[in-house]
């Protein structure tokens, strides 16, 4: 599997800023994977994404897009990428369908607008002005907008923020299908649920530096406790016990508890992504 | 259809949907009613002023309104990630704002002809309106990009009019001595005014008119290349 993006020693400073916002980060986004960039507000996630989508250009370091220098790419680069911004990006006085038709008119290769809008439940509202849409509907339309050109790489920023669980599930399923069809996703989010369910690999960005890059599974193993917590009923009350995971098959006390049939719950000491976020970034999620 | 035409058509469609074009047209029609009560000489004196107001101040105002609406809606950012160049986006926006100025010139010219039978060199008027409109579109972008919101943009527009437009009106009303006209040509409003008055009245000062044309073209090029283009890109990236 080759790299969709290969980023080496990326550094960026806003002209009005006293210090570098991005401080020499390096990472790869592999073709066909969902790569999550996580971090607290102001950590440099948005700036990194803006550099990768060529909205910001005066960076130092090397960025390669499928082996070609990003700097050498002209506007045809935008034929290949789809960008889903966190905030709504539509003309409020135009209908949803007018918006989608306007944007899709600039691409050589386009997706089926009706199919996409039907999938996210917006086709029946196609003739409604976007200004009359709820926040969730605008978020779903943002996703359709990002998918309009059948992109090779999809950039998504807080893609399910503001969606109810049912619609969030639909969007996540579509992202998973897109990846299964060979698409590459660069996901920027603070919603750990999305990270856990979607990302193949994640990187934590703190104060312009990448402090950890790994798979969700490896991170859970690294930051989790190798133990098993058992809750069981004893004398009419709930009691609990914790056993080390190593050698649990030979742990007499644990085996005895298993055979007693009094166990109500068993949990491994796996750490949640939320806890890992707090440990790695030192910032509480709000 | 070329990308530029698609972008320009999109701009025009939005000018209609956002009621900017219909309001501009309605304003031009109100002026026509005034012509019914004016003599031929009075109408000929007033007409250039109406065209100048639309080509200059109204262009800046309407472009600013459209820019701040799009900023609120975030659409500028999403257009920056389409396979179109920033130059094409700015050209389409400028063309759409010039339509407002040209529409006013066409309506005013038609009113002068049908009400008073006045004719003049329409081709020259359209050329001059286009030059003045492009320069004021560049000024409109500059003011909009310098302002954090629409209210602040109005303050900057007032300051611009106080500095550049009012002295031009005072000169046209004879309240400023004509010996200062060369100095006043530094005002984009006055250069535009000189061009449009020349085209409508046929009263040409070849040197002043040529200087006005060259100055406005140069100003448009300099503003777009060195301020509007980089500021627009920076604005879109920051969101």
Short mmCIF file of C-alpha atoms in Angstrom, two decimals:
data_model
loop_
_atom_site.label_atom_id
_atom_site.label_comp_id
_atom_site.label_asym_id
_atom_site.label_seq_id
_atom_site.Cartn_x
_atom_site.Cartn_y
_atom_site.Cartn_z
CA UNK A 1 0.00 0.00 0.00
CA UNK A 2 1.59 3.31 -1.11
CA UNK A 3 1.28 6.66 0.57
CA UNK A 4 -1.44 9.08 -0.51
CA UNK A 5 0.40 11.76 1.44
CA UNK A 6 3.96 11.65 2.64
CA UNK A 7 4.74 14.54 4.99
CA UNK A 8 8.31 15.15 6.10
CA UNK A 9 9.41 17.72 8.66
CA UNK A 10 6.46 20.04 7.98
CA UNK A 11 6.78 23.46 9.59
CA UNK A 12 4.42 26.38 9.19
CA UNK A 13 4.18 29.85 10.65
CA UNK A 14 1.33 32.32 10.12
CA UNK A 15 2.74 35.73 9.13
CA UNK A 16 1.02 37.36 12.12
CA UNK A 17 2.16 34.70 14.59
CA UNK A 18 5.30 34.94 16.72
CA UNK A 19 6.05 31.21 16.66
CA UNK A 20 5.59 28.23 14.37
CA UNK A 21 2.08 26.76 14.46
CA UNK A 22 3.31 23.46 13.00
CA UNK A 23 6.69 22.38 14.33
CA UNK A 24 8.39 19.85 12.10
CA UNK A 25 5.83 17.07 11.92
CA UNK A 26 6.22 13.93 9.78
CA UNK A 27 3.61 11.32 8.93
CA UNK A 28 2.19 9.25 6.07
CA UNK A 29 -1.43 8.83 5.08
CA UNK A 30 -1.56 5.46 3.39
CA UNK A 31 -3.69 4.87 0.31
CA UNK A 32 -6.97 3.20 1.27
CA UNK A 33 -6.82 3.97 4.98
CA UNK A 34 -8.74 6.27 7.29
CA UNK A 35 -6.18 8.44 9.05
CA UNK A 36 -7.37 10.45 12.02
CA UNK A 37 -5.66 13.59 13.22
CA UNK A 38 -6.68 14.31 16.78
CA UNK A 39 -5.83 17.00 19.23
CA UNK A 40 -7.17 19.82 21.35
CA UNK A 41 -8.29 23.14 19.85
CA UNK A 42 -5.40 25.20 18.56
CA UNK A 43 -3.09 22.18 18.35
CA UNK A 44 -2.53 22.62 14.61
CA UNK A 45 -4.99 20.09 13.15
CA UNK A 46 -6.86 22.59 10.99
CA UNK A 47 -3.63 24.23 9.85
CA UNK A 48 -2.23 20.83 8.83
CA UNK A 49 -5.40 20.06 6.89
CA UNK A 50 -5.35 23.49 5.21
CA UNK A 51 -1.77 22.86 4.10
CA UNK A 52 -2.66 19.42 2.70
CA UNK A 53 -5.58 20.88 0.72
CA UNK A 54 -3.37 23.71 -0.54
CA UNK A 55 -5.23 26.54 1.17
CA UNK A 56 -1.98 27.46 2.93
CA UNK A 57 1.19 27.31 0.86
CA UNK A 58 4.18 28.96 2.51
CA UNK A 59 5.26 25.91 4.48
CA UNK A 60 8.68 24.38 5.05
CA UNK A 61 9.38 20.69 4.67
CA UNK A 62 8.24 18.21 2.04
CA UNK A 63 4.75 17.02 1.17
CA UNK A 64 4.23 14.40 -1.50
CA UNK A 65 0.83 13.50 -2.90
CA UNK A 66 0.98 10.02 -4.45
CA UNK A 67 4.71 10.56 -4.96
CA UNK A 68 4.44 14.03 -6.52
CA UNK A 69 5.43 17.21 -4.76
CA UNK A 70 2.25 18.94 -3.53
CA UNK A 71 3.77 22.28 -4.57
CA UNK A 72 3.93 21.13 -8.18
CA UNK A 73 0.23 20.24 -8.30
CA UNK A 74 -2.03 22.68 -10.14
CA UNK A 75 -5.81 23.11 -9.77
CA UNK A 76 -6.36 19.62 -11.16
CA UNK A 77 -5.43 18.48 -7.61
CA UNK A 78 -8.95 19.54 -6.61
CA UNK A 79 -10.43 17.12 -9.15
CA UNK A 80 -9.04 14.35 -6.93
CA UNK A 81 -9.86 15.51 -3.42
CA UNK A 82 -13.11 16.16 -1.59
CA UNK A 83 -13.24 18.45 1.40
CA UNK A 84 -15.93 18.39 4.06
CA UNK A 85 -15.62 21.45 6.24
CA UNK A 86 -16.87 21.51 9.82
CA UNK A 87 -19.01 24.59 9.27
CA UNK A 88 -21.75 24.71 6.61
CA UNK A 89 -20.48 25.98 3.24
CA UNK A 90 -23.56 26.56 1.10
CA UNK A 91 -25.41 29.42 -0.51
CA UNK A 92 -28.33 29.85 1.89
CA UNK A 93 -30.71 31.41 -0.66
CA UNK A 94 -30.22 28.57 -3.13
CA UNK A 95 -31.91 25.20 -2.71
CA UNK A 96 -29.92 22.12 -1.70
CA UNK A 97 -30.06 20.76 -5.25
CA UNK A 98 -29.08 24.12 -6.80
CA UNK A 99 -26.07 24.21 -4.49
CA UNK A 100 -24.99 20.69 -5.40
CA UNK A 101 -25.51 21.27 -9.13
CA UNK A 102 -23.51 24.49 -8.98
CA UNK A 103 -20.54 22.86 -7.24
CA UNK A 104 -20.60 19.66 -9.31
CA UNK A 105 -20.55 21.72 -12.52
CA UNK A 106 -16.86 22.43 -12.04
CA UNK A 107 -15.68 18.80 -11.94
CA UNK A 108 -14.87 16.57 -14.90
CA UNK A 109 -16.01 13.46 -13.06
CA UNK A 110 -19.06 13.66 -10.83
CA UNK A 111 -21.02 11.37 -8.54
CA UNK A 112 -24.75 10.83 -8.79
CA UNK A 113 -26.21 13.71 -6.76
CA UNK A 114 -29.59 12.03 -6.32
CA UNK A 115 -28.03 8.82 -4.97
CA UNK A 116 -25.89 10.73 -2.48
CA UNK A 117 -28.75 12.95 -1.32
CA UNK A 118 -31.10 10.00 -1.00
CA UNK A 119 -28.55 8.11 1.06
CA UNK A 120 -28.23 10.94 3.60
CA UNK A 121 -31.99 11.53 3.60
CA UNK A 122 -31.97 14.93 1.88
CA UNK A 123 -33.42 14.15 -1.55
CA UNK A 124 -36.96 14.96 -0.44
CA UNK A 125 -35.69 18.36 0.74
CA UNK A 126 -33.78 19.07 -2.48
CA UNK A 127 -35.95 22.06 -3.40
CA UNK A 128 -35.75 23.66 0.05
CA UNK A 129 -33.42 26.63 0.48
CA UNK A 130 -30.38 25.68 2.53
CA UNK A 131 -31.02 28.66 4.80
CA UNK A 132 -34.11 26.79 6.05
CA UNK A 133 -32.14 23.62 6.85
CA UNK A 134 -31.39 22.49 10.43
CA UNK A 135 -27.77 22.19 11.55
CA UNK A 136 -27.83 18.43 11.06
CA UNK A 137 -29.18 18.75 7.52
CA UNK A 138 -26.43 21.25 6.66
CA UNK A 139 -23.81 18.84 8.04
CA UNK A 140 -25.20 16.04 5.86
CA UNK A 141 -25.23 18.33 2.83
CA UNK A 142 -21.59 19.22 3.59
CA UNK A 143 -20.78 15.53 3.31
CA UNK A 144 -22.60 15.24 -0.02
CA UNK A 145 -20.67 18.30 -1.22
CA UNK A 146 -17.38 16.61 -0.29
CA UNK A 147 -18.35 13.44 -2.21
CA UNK A 148 -19.58 15.23 -5.36
CA UNK A 149 -16.48 14.54 -7.46
CA UNK A 150 -15.92 10.88 -6.46
CA UNK A 151 -12.71 11.96 -4.74
CA UNK A 152 -9.61 9.85 -4.47
CA UNK A 153 -8.84 11.38 -1.06
CA UNK A 154 -11.50 12.70 1.28
CA UNK A 155 -10.77 15.33 3.93
CA UNK A 156 -13.36 15.45 6.69
CA UNK A 157 -13.45 17.84 9.61
CA UNK A 158 -15.75 16.89 12.51
CA UNK A 159 -17.91 15.03 10.02
CA UNK A 160 -20.64 13.87 12.42
CA UNK A 161 -20.66 16.85 14.76
CA UNK A 162 -24.27 17.95 15.27
CA UNK A 163 -25.82 14.76 13.86
CA UNK A 164 -28.27 12.50 15.68
CA UNK A 165 -27.06 8.89 16.19
CA UNK A 166 -29.06 7.55 13.22
CA UNK A 167 -27.68 10.05 10.72
CA UNK A 168 -24.19 9.81 12.22
CA UNK A 169 -24.38 6.06 11.61
CA UNK A 170 -25.40 6.61 7.96
CA UNK A 171 -22.47 8.96 7.36
CA UNK A 172 -20.03 6.60 9.08
CA UNK A 173 -21.30 3.69 7.00
CA UNK A 174 -20.78 5.73 3.83
CA UNK A 175 -17.24 6.59 4.90
CA UNK A 176 -16.50 2.93 5.62
CA UNK A 177 -17.89 1.93 2.18
CA UNK A 178 -15.83 4.65 0.53
CA UNK A 179 -12.71 3.26 2.20
CA UNK A 180 -13.66 -0.29 1.23
CA UNK A 181 -13.84 0.89 -2.39
CA UNK A 182 -10.24 2.07 -2.16
CA UNK A 183 -10.74 5.66 -1.02
CA UNK A 184 -8.40 7.38 1.41
CA UNK A 185 -9.74 9.52 4.27
CA UNK A 186 -8.03 12.21 6.32
CA UNK A 187 -10.26 12.73 9.33
CA UNK A 188 -9.89 15.56 11.78
CA UNK A 189 -12.11 15.24 14.84
CA UNK A 190 -12.46 15.41 18.58
CA UNK A 191 -15.32 12.87 18.60
CA UNK A 192 -13.69 9.75 19.96
CA UNK A 193 -16.64 7.60 18.95
CA UNK A 194 -15.87 8.39 15.29
CA UNK A 195 -12.20 7.65 15.81
CA UNK A 196 -12.87 4.30 17.43
CA UNK A 197 -15.37 3.23 14.77
CA UNK A 198 -13.61 4.55 11.68
CA UNK A 199 -9.89 5.14 11.94
CA UNK A 200 -7.24 2.67 10.88
CA UNK A 201 -4.48 4.86 12.27
CA UNK A 202 -4.47 8.00 14.34
CA UNK A 203 -2.00 10.73 15.20
CA UNK A 204 -2.25 13.05 18.18
CA UNK A 205 -1.26 16.63 17.54
CA UNK A 206 -0.33 18.77 20.54
CA UNK A 207 1.06 22.29 20.29
CA UNK A 208 2.11 21.83 16.66
CA UNK A 209 3.86 18.49 17.21
CA UNK A 210 2.77 14.89 16.68
CA UNK A 211 3.19 13.16 20.00
CA UNK A 212 1.81 9.73 19.13
CA UNK A 213 0.97 7.95 15.87
CA UNK A 214 -0.46 4.46 15.98
CA UNK A 215 -3.52 2.28 15.48
CA UNK A 216 -6.44 2.55 17.94
CA UNK A 217 -5.81 -1.06 18.96
CA UNK A 218 -2.13 -0.53 19.70
CA UNK A 219 -2.90 2.60 21.67
CA UNK A 220 -5.48 0.77 23.73
CA UNK A 221 -2.96 -1.95 24.48
CA UNK A 222 -0.25 0.56 25.27
CA UNK A 223 -2.32 2.75 27.59
CA UNK A 224 -4.69 0.06 28.88
CA UNK A 225 -4.26 -1.97 32.05
CA UNK A 226 -3.60 -5.69 31.57
CA UNK A 227 -6.28 -6.75 33.97
CA UNK A 228 -9.80 -8.16 34.13
CA UNK A 229 -12.48 -6.70 36.35
CA UNK A 230 -15.25 -9.05 37.45
CA UNK A 231 -18.53 -8.07 39.10
CA UNK A 232 -20.44 -10.83 40.87
CA UNK A 233 -23.29 -11.28 43.27
CA UNK A 234 -22.47 -12.37 46.79
CA UNK A 235 -24.86 -12.50 49.75
CA UNK A 236 -27.37 -10.38 47.83
CA UNK A 237 -24.94 -7.57 47.09
CA UNK A 238 -22.70 -6.74 44.11
CA UNK A 239 -19.02 -7.35 44.72
CA UNK A 240 -16.08 -6.90 42.38
CA UNK A 241 -12.57 -8.22 41.95
CA UNK A 242 -9.67 -7.37 39.66
CA UNK A 243 -7.32 -10.03 38.26
CA UNK A 244 -4.08 -9.64 36.29
CA UNK A 245 -4.60 -10.61 32.63
CA UNK A 246 -1.26 -12.44 32.47
CA UNK A 247 -1.72 -16.04 33.58
CA UNK A 248 -5.44 -15.60 34.17
CA UNK A 249 -6.06 -19.15 32.94
CA UNK A 250 -4.13 -20.44 35.94
CA UNK A 251 -5.53 -18.01 38.48
CA UNK A 252 -7.39 -20.24 40.96
CA UNK A 253 -9.49 -17.48 42.46
CA UNK A 254 -10.66 -16.32 39.00
CA UNK A 255 -11.38 -19.92 37.91
CA UNK A 256 -13.37 -20.51 41.10
CA UNK A 257 -15.42 -17.38 40.45
CA UNK A 258 -16.10 -18.49 36.88
CA UNK A 259 -17.33 -21.87 38.04
CA UNK A 260 -19.50 -20.37 40.78
CA UNK A 261 -21.87 -18.93 38.18
CA UNK A 262 -22.28 -15.74 40.20
CA UNK A 263 -20.55 -13.46 37.69
CA UNK A 264 -22.66 -10.61 36.30
CA UNK A 265 -20.10 -8.67 34.22
CA UNK A 266 -16.52 -9.13 33.01
CA UNK A 267 -14.46 -6.23 31.59
CA UNK A 268 -10.92 -6.13 30.34
CA UNK A 269 -8.87 -3.14 31.51
CA UNK A 270 -9.01 -1.64 28.03
CA UNK A 271 -8.72 2.13 28.08
CA UNK A 272 -11.24 4.21 26.16
CA UNK A 273 -10.05 6.49 23.34
CA UNK A 274 -11.28 9.40 25.43
CA UNK A 275 -8.93 8.43 28.26
CA UNK A 276 -6.07 7.95 25.80
CA UNK A 277 -6.77 11.41 24.36
CA UNK A 278 -6.55 12.94 27.84
CA UNK A 279 -3.37 11.02 28.72
CA UNK A 280 -1.61 11.85 25.43
CA UNK A 281 -2.70 15.46 24.99
CA UNK A 282 -3.10 16.43 28.63
CA UNK A 283 -6.38 18.11 27.73
CA UNK A 284 -9.86 17.10 28.91
CA UNK A 285 -12.49 16.57 26.21
CA UNK A 286 -15.46 18.92 26.47
CA UNK B 1 -19.43 26.08 -20.88
CA UNK B 2 -16.13 27.51 -19.70
CA UNK B 3 -15.37 27.69 -16.00
CA UNK B 4 -15.38 31.49 -16.08
CA UNK B 5 -18.86 31.63 -17.61
CA UNK B 6 -20.15 29.07 -15.09
CA UNK B 7 -18.72 31.11 -12.23
CA UNK B 8 -20.12 34.38 -13.61
CA UNK B 9 -23.56 32.83 -14.19
CA UNK B 10 -23.48 31.55 -10.62
CA UNK B 11 -22.63 35.03 -9.37
CA UNK B 12 -25.49 36.56 -11.37
CA UNK B 13 -27.94 33.93 -10.15
CA UNK B 14 -26.97 34.74 -6.58
CA UNK B 15 -27.23 38.49 -7.22
CA UNK B 16 -30.84 37.83 -8.25
CA UNK B 17 -31.61 35.42 -5.37
CA UNK B 18 -30.07 37.73 -2.80
CA UNK B 19 -32.25 40.52 -4.27
CA UNK B 20 -29.17 42.62 -5.09
CA UNK B 21 -29.79 42.85 -8.84
CA UNK B 22 -33.57 43.46 -8.56
CA UNK B 23 -32.98 46.23 -5.98
CA UNK B 24 -30.39 47.84 -8.24
CA UNK B 25 -32.81 47.63 -11.19
CA UNK B 26 -35.65 49.08 -9.13
CA UNK B 27 -33.40 52.00 -8.11
CA UNK B 28 -32.52 52.68 -11.75
CA UNK B 29 -36.22 52.66 -12.67
CA UNK B 30 -36.98 55.19 -9.92
CA UNK B 31 -34.43 57.53 -11.55
CA UNK B 32 -36.29 57.17 -14.84
CA UNK B 33 -39.42 58.56 -13.21
CA UNK B 34 -37.41 61.67 -12.29
CA UNK B 35 -36.46 62.19 -15.93
CA UNK B 36 -40.16 62.64 -16.74
CA UNK B 37 -40.17 65.83 -14.66
CA UNK B 38 -36.87 67.23 -15.92
CA UNK B 39 -36.07 69.29 -18.99
CA UNK B 40 -33.73 67.87 -21.63
CA UNK B 41 -30.81 69.99 -20.36
CA UNK B 42 -31.44 69.05 -16.72
CA UNK B 43 -31.76 65.35 -17.59
CA UNK B 44 -28.45 65.48 -19.48
CA UNK B 45 -26.76 67.01 -16.44
CA UNK B 46 -28.23 64.53 -13.94
CA UNK B 47 -27.84 61.33 -16.01
CA UNK B 48 -24.03 61.00 -15.72
CA UNK B 49 -24.27 61.44 -11.94
CA UNK B 50 -26.76 58.57 -11.68
CA UNK B 51 -24.53 56.31 -13.75
CA UNK B 52 -21.48 57.29 -11.68
CA UNK B 53 -23.28 56.57 -8.41
CA UNK B 54 -24.16 53.06 -9.63
CA UNK B 55 -20.78 52.37 -11.24
CA UNK B 56 -18.84 53.61 -8.23
CA UNK B 57 -20.55 53.76 -4.84
CA UNK B 58 -23.27 51.17 -5.50
CA UNK B 59 -20.74 48.74 -7.01
CA UNK B 60 -18.62 48.95 -3.87
CA UNK B 61 -21.66 48.62 -1.60
CA UNK B 62 -23.22 45.67 -3.41
CA UNK B 63 -19.93 43.86 -3.81
CA UNK B 64 -19.26 44.35 -0.11
CA UNK B 65 -22.72 43.04 0.80
CA UNK B 66 -22.20 39.98 -1.39
CA UNK B 67 -18.69 39.38 0.00
CA UNK B 68 -19.79 39.52 3.64
CA UNK B 69 -22.77 37.25 2.95
CA UNK B 70 -20.49 34.69 1.32
CA UNK B 71 -18.02 35.02 4.19
CA UNK B 72 -20.82 34.24 6.65
CA UNK B 73 -21.92 31.27 4.57
CA UNK B 74 -18.37 29.91 4.21
CA UNK B 75 -18.84 29.48 0.47
CA UNK B 76 -15.61 31.28 -0.42
CA UNK B 77 -13.64 28.51 1.30
CA UNK B 78 -15.43 25.72 -0.52
CA UNK B 79 -14.89 27.47 -3.85
CA UNK B 80 -11.18 27.60 -3.10
CA UNK B 81 -11.07 23.77 -3.05
CA UNK B 82 -12.66 23.40 -6.49
CA UNK B 83 -10.66 23.00 -9.69
CA UNK B 84 -10.89 26.71 -10.44
CA UNK B 85 -8.24 29.38 -9.97
CA UNK B 86 -8.52 32.33 -7.62
CA UNK B 87 -8.07 34.57 -10.67
CA UNK B 88 -11.18 33.01 -12.26
CA UNK B 89 -13.21 33.49 -9.06
CA UNK B 90 -12.20 37.16 -8.80
CA UNK B 91 -12.80 37.79 -12.52
CA UNK B 92 -16.31 36.30 -12.27
CA UNK B 93 -17.13 38.42 -9.23
CA UNK B 94 -15.81 41.54 -10.95
CA UNK B 95 -17.81 40.77 -14.09
CA UNK B 96 -20.97 40.33 -12.02
CA UNK B 97 -20.44 43.63 -10.22
CA UNK B 98 -19.88 45.34 -13.58
CA UNK B 99 -23.24 44.02 -14.74
CA UNK B 100 -24.80 46.19 -12.03
CA UNK B 101 -23.03 49.27 -13.38
CA UNK B 102 -23.81 48.42 -17.02
CA UNK B 103 -27.45 47.74 -16.20
CA UNK B 104 -27.76 51.24 -14.74
CA UNK B 105 -26.05 52.78 -17.79
CA UNK B 106 -28.39 50.91 -20.16
CA UNK B 107 -31.55 51.86 -18.23
CA UNK B 108 -30.48 55.53 -17.95
CA UNK B 109 -29.52 55.70 -21.65
CA UNK B 110 -32.85 54.16 -22.64
CA UNK B 111 -34.73 56.64 -20.45
CA UNK B 112 -32.87 59.60 -21.96
CA UNK B 113 -33.69 58.37 -25.46
CA UNK B 114 -37.36 57.51 -24.95
CA UNK B 115 -38.24 60.50 -22.77
CA UNK B 116 -36.08 63.26 -24.26
CA UNK B 117 -34.81 61.78 -27.52
CA UNK B 118 -31.20 62.23 -26.35
CA UNK B 119 -28.61 59.98 -28.00
CA UNK B 120 -24.84 59.73 -27.56
CA UNK B 121 -21.96 57.34 -28.19
CA UNK B 122 -23.29 54.25 -26.37
CA UNK B 123 -20.25 52.12 -27.15
CA UNK B 124 -17.96 54.65 -25.54
CA UNK B 125 -20.23 54.93 -22.50
CA UNK B 126 -20.25 51.15 -22.00
CA UNK B 127 -16.45 51.05 -22.34
CA UNK B 128 -16.01 53.82 -19.79
CA UNK B 129 -18.57 52.27 -17.42
CA UNK B 130 -16.71 48.96 -17.68
CA UNK B 131 -13.39 50.65 -16.86
CA UNK B 132 -14.90 52.62 -13.96
CA UNK B 133 -16.83 49.54 -12.77
CA UNK B 134 -13.72 47.32 -12.75
CA UNK B 135 -11.73 49.92 -10.80
CA UNK B 136 -14.50 50.30 -8.24
CA UNK B 137 -14.90 46.53 -8.00
CA UNK B 138 -11.21 46.37 -7.05
CA UNK B 139 -11.79 49.15 -4.50
CA UNK B 140 -14.89 47.31 -3.27
CA UNK B 141 -12.88 44.11 -2.76
CA UNK B 142 -10.13 46.06 -1.00
CA UNK B 143 -12.60 47.70 1.39
CA UNK B 144 -14.52 44.45 2.01
CA UNK B 145 -11.38 42.43 2.68
CA UNK B 146 -10.14 45.11 5.08
CA UNK B 147 -13.38 45.08 7.07
CA UNK B 148 -14.33 42.46 9.64
CA UNK B 149 -18.08 42.84 9.02
CA UNK B 150 -20.59 44.68 6.84
CA UNK B 151 -21.08 47.54 9.31
CA UNK B 152 -17.35 48.25 9.39
CA UNK B 153 -17.35 48.05 5.60
CA UNK B 154 -19.99 50.80 5.51
CA UNK B 155 -17.78 52.97 7.72
CA UNK B 156 -14.85 52.46 5.34
CA UNK B 157 -17.10 53.21 2.36
CA UNK B 158 -18.23 56.46 3.99
CA UNK B 159 -14.59 57.41 4.59
CA UNK B 160 -13.80 56.61 0.94
CA UNK B 161 -16.70 58.74 -0.29
CA UNK B 162 -15.77 61.61 2.01
CA UNK B 163 -12.20 61.58 0.72
CA UNK B 164 -12.75 60.83 -2.96
CA UNK B 165 -16.38 61.15 -4.08
CA UNK B 166 -17.58 64.33 -2.37
CA UNK B 167 -14.70 66.52 -3.70
CA UNK B 168 -15.56 65.27 -7.21
CA UNK B 169 -19.21 66.30 -6.76
CA UNK B 170 -18.11 69.69 -5.40
CA UNK B 171 -15.97 70.24 -8.51
CA UNK B 172 -18.85 69.22 -10.79
CA UNK B 173 -21.10 71.68 -8.93
CA UNK B 174 -18.52 74.44 -9.44
CA UNK B 175 -17.69 74.67 -5.73
CA UNK B 176 -14.06 73.69 -6.33
CA UNK B 177 -12.00 75.61 -8.86
CA UNK B 178 -11.36 73.67 -12.11
CA UNK B 179 -7.65 74.43 -11.82
CA UNK B 180 -7.56 71.63 -9.17
CA UNK B 181 -9.05 69.04 -11.54
CA UNK B 182 -5.71 67.40 -12.32
CA UNK B 183 -5.15 66.86 -8.63
CA UNK B 184 -8.66 65.49 -8.27
CA UNK B 185 -7.99 62.97 -11.05
CA UNK B 186 -6.13 60.99 -8.38
CA UNK B 187 -9.56 60.25 -6.96
CA UNK B 188 -10.94 57.12 -8.68
CA UNK B 189 -14.42 58.61 -8.28
CA UNK B 190 -13.43 61.73 -10.17
CA UNK B 191 -11.59 59.87 -12.92
CA UNK B 192 -14.71 57.71 -13.38
CA UNK B 193 -16.89 60.81 -13.31
CA UNK B 194 -14.74 62.53 -15.95
CA UNK B 195 -15.03 59.51 -18.28
CA UNK B 196 -18.79 59.11 -17.92
CA UNK B 197 -19.58 62.82 -18.25
CA UNK B 198 -17.41 62.90 -21.41
CA UNK B 199 -19.29 59.96 -22.93
CA UNK B 200 -22.79 61.27 -22.10
CA UNK B 201 -22.31 64.96 -22.89
CA UNK B 202 -19.76 64.51 -25.69
CA UNK B 203 -17.70 67.24 -23.99
CA UNK B 204 -14.19 65.77 -24.33
CA UNK B 205 -10.89 66.88 -22.88
CA UNK B 206 -8.78 64.29 -24.65
CA UNK B 207 -5.80 64.53 -22.28
CA UNK B 208 -7.91 64.32 -19.10
CA UNK B 209 -10.10 61.52 -20.46
CA UNK B 210 -7.09 59.49 -21.60
CA UNK B 211 -5.35 60.10 -18.28
CA UNK B 212 -8.51 58.99 -16.45
CA UNK B 213 -8.72 55.78 -18.49
CA UNK B 214 -5.07 54.88 -17.98
CA UNK B 215 -5.18 55.73 -14.28
CA UNK B 216 -8.26 53.56 -13.61
CA UNK B 217 -6.86 50.62 -15.60
CA UNK B 218 -3.52 50.87 -13.78
CA UNK B 219 -5.25 51.21 -10.41
CA UNK B 220 -7.39 48.13 -11.13
CA UNK B 221 -4.34 46.05 -12.09
CA UNK B 222 -2.28 47.17 -9.08
CA UNK B 223 -5.11 46.67 -6.57
CA UNK B 224 -5.97 43.20 -7.86
CA UNK B 225 -2.38 41.97 -8.12
CA UNK B 226 -0.89 43.35 -4.93
CA UNK B 227 -3.78 43.56 -2.47
CA UNK B 228 -7.04 41.89 -3.51
CA UNK B 229 -5.53 38.61 -4.75
CA UNK B 230 -3.31 37.89 -1.71
CA UNK B 231 -5.86 39.21 0.79
CA UNK B 232 -8.70 37.18 -0.72
CA UNK B 233 -6.62 34.01 -0.52
CA UNK B 234 -5.54 34.71 3.04
CA UNK B 235 -9.15 35.47 4.05
CA UNK B 236 -10.43 32.24 2.50
CA UNK B 237 -7.72 30.15 4.17
CA UNK B 238 -8.37 31.63 7.60
CA UNK B 239 -12.12 31.20 7.15
#
